[in-house]
PDB file of C-alpha atoms in Angstrom:
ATOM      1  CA  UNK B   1      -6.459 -21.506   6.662  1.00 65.00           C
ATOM      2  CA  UNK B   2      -3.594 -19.648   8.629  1.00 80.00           C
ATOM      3  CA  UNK B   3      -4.306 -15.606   8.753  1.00 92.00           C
ATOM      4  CA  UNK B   4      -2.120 -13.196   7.967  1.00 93.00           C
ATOM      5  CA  UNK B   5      -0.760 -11.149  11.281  1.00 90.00           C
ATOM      6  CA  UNK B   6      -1.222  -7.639  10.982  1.00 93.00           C
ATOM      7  CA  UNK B   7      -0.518  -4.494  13.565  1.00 95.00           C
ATOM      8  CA  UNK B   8      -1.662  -1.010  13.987  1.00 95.00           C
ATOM      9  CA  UNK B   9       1.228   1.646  13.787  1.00 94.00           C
ATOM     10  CA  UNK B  10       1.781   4.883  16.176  1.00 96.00           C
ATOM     11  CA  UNK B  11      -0.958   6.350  13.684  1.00 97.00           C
ATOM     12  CA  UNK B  12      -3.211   3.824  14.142  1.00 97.00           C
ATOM     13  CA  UNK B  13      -3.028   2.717  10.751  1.00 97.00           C
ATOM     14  CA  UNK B  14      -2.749  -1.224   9.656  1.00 96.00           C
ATOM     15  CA  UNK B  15       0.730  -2.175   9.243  1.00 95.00           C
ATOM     16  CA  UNK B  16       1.729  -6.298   7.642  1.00 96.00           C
ATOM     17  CA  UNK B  17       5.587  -6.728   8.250  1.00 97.00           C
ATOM     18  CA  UNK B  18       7.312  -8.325   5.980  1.00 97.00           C
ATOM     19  CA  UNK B  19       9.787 -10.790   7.172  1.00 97.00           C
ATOM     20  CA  UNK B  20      13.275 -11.405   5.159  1.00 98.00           C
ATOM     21  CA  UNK B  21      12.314 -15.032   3.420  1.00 97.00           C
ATOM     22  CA  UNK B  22      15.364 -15.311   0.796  1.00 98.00           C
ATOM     23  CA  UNK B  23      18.259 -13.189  -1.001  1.00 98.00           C
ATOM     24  CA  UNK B  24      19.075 -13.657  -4.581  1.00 97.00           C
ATOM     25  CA  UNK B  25      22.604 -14.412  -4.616  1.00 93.00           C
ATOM     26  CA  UNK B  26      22.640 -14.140  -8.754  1.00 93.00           C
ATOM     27  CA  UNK B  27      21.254 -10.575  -8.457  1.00 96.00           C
ATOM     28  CA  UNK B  28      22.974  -9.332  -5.184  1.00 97.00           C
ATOM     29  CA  UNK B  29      25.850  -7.200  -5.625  1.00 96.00           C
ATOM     30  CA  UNK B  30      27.903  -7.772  -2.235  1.00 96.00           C
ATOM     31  CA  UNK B  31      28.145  -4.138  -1.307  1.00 97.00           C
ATOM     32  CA  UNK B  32      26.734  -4.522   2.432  1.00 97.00           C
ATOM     33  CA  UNK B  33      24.601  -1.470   2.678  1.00 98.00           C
ATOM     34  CA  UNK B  34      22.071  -3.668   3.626  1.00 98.00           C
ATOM     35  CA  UNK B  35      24.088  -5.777   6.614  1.00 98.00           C
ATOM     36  CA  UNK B  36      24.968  -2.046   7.614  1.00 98.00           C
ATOM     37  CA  UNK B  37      21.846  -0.457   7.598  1.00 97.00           C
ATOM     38  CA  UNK B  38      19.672  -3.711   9.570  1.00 97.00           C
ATOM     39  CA  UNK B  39      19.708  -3.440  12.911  1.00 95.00           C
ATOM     40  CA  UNK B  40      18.521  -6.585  14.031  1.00 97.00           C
ATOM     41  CA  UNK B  41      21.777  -8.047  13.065  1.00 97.00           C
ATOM     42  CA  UNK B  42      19.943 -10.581  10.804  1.00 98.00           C
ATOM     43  CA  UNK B  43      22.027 -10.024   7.979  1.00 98.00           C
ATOM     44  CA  UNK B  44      25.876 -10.873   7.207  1.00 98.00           C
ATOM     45  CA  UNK B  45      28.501 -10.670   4.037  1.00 98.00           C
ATOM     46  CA  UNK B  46      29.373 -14.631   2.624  1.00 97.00           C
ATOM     47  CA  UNK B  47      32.326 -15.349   0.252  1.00 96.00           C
ATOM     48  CA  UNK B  48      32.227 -18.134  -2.357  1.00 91.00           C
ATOM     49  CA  UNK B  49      33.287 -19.213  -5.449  1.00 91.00           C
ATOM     50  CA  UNK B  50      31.476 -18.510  -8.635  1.00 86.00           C
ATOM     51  CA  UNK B  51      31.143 -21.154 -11.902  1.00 89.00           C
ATOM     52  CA  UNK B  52      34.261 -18.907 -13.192  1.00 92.00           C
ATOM     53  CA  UNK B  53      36.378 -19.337 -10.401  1.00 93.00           C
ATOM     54  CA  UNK B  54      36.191 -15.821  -8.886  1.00 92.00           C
ATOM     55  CA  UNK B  55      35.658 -14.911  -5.383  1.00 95.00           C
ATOM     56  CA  UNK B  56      31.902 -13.193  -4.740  1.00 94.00           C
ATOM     57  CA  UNK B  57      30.583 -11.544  -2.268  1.00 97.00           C
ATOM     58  CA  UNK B  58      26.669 -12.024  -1.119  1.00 97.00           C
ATOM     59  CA  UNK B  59      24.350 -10.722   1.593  1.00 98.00           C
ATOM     60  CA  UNK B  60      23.692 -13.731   3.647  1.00 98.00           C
ATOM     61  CA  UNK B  61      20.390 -14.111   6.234  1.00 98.00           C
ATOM     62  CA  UNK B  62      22.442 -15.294   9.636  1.00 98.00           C
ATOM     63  CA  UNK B  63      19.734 -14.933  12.066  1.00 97.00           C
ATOM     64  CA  UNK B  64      16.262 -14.667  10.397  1.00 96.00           C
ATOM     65  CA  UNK B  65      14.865 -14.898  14.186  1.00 97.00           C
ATOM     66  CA  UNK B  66      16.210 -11.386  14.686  1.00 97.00           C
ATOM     67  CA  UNK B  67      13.988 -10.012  11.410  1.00 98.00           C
ATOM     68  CA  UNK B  68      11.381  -7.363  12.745  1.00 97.00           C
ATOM     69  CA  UNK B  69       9.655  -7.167   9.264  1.00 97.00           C
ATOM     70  CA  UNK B  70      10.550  -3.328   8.289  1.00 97.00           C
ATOM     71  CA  UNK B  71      11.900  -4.155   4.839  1.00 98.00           C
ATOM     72  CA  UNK B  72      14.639  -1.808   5.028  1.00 98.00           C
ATOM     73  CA  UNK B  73      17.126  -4.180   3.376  1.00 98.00           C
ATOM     74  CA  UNK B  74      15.089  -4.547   1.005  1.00 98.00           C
ATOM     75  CA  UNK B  75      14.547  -0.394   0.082  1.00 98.00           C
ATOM     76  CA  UNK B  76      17.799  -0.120  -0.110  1.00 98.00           C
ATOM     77  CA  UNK B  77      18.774  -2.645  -1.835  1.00 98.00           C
ATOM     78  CA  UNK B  78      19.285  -1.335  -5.679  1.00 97.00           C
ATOM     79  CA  UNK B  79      19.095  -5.025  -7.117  1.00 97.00           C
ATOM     80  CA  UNK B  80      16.015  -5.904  -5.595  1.00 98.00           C
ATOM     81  CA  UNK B  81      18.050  -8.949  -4.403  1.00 98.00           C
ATOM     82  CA  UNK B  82      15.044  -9.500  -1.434  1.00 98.00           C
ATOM     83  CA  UNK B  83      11.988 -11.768  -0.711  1.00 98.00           C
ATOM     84  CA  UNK B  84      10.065 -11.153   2.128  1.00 98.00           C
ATOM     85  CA  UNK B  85       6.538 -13.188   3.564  1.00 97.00           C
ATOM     86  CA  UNK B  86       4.388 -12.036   5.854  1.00 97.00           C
ATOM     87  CA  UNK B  87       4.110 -13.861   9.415  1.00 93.00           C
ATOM     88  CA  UNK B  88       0.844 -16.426   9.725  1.00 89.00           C
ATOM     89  CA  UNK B  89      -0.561 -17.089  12.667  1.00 82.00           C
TER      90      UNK B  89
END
């Protein structure tokens, strides 16, 4: 059975990060504060094509190596578009 990693912070106190794992592209909104605010530079802006024909745009993961497990994408995301799993060892 793999075991969760877990850290101490400045404080001392236990700290899991959360790593990015997936973003719901039928709840994200496009807006990029997320891409703006990471910065890791594990997040990017994608363009497709919806089932109505119309041009979306999407939060895309483009390097989930990069992901330090803060979860600020995730706080500031007002959809709640973001998944996140802790790392196992």
């Amino acid at each position: 059975m793999s075991e969760v990693l877990t850290y101490r912070t400045f404080g001392e106190m236990p700290w899991t990060p959360q790593y990015v794992e997936e973003i719901n592209k039928d709840v994200c909104l496009g807006c990029g504060r997320c891409v703006k605010l990471c910065g890791q530079e594990c997040l990017g802006i994608e363009s497709f094509e919806d089932d109505e024909g119309t041009e979306r745009y999407v939060a895309k993961i483009v390097n989930k190596d990069q992901c330090i497990g803060c979860q600020a994408c995730g706080r500031v995301c007002v959809r709640r578009a973001y998944s996140f799993k802790p790392k196992t060892a």
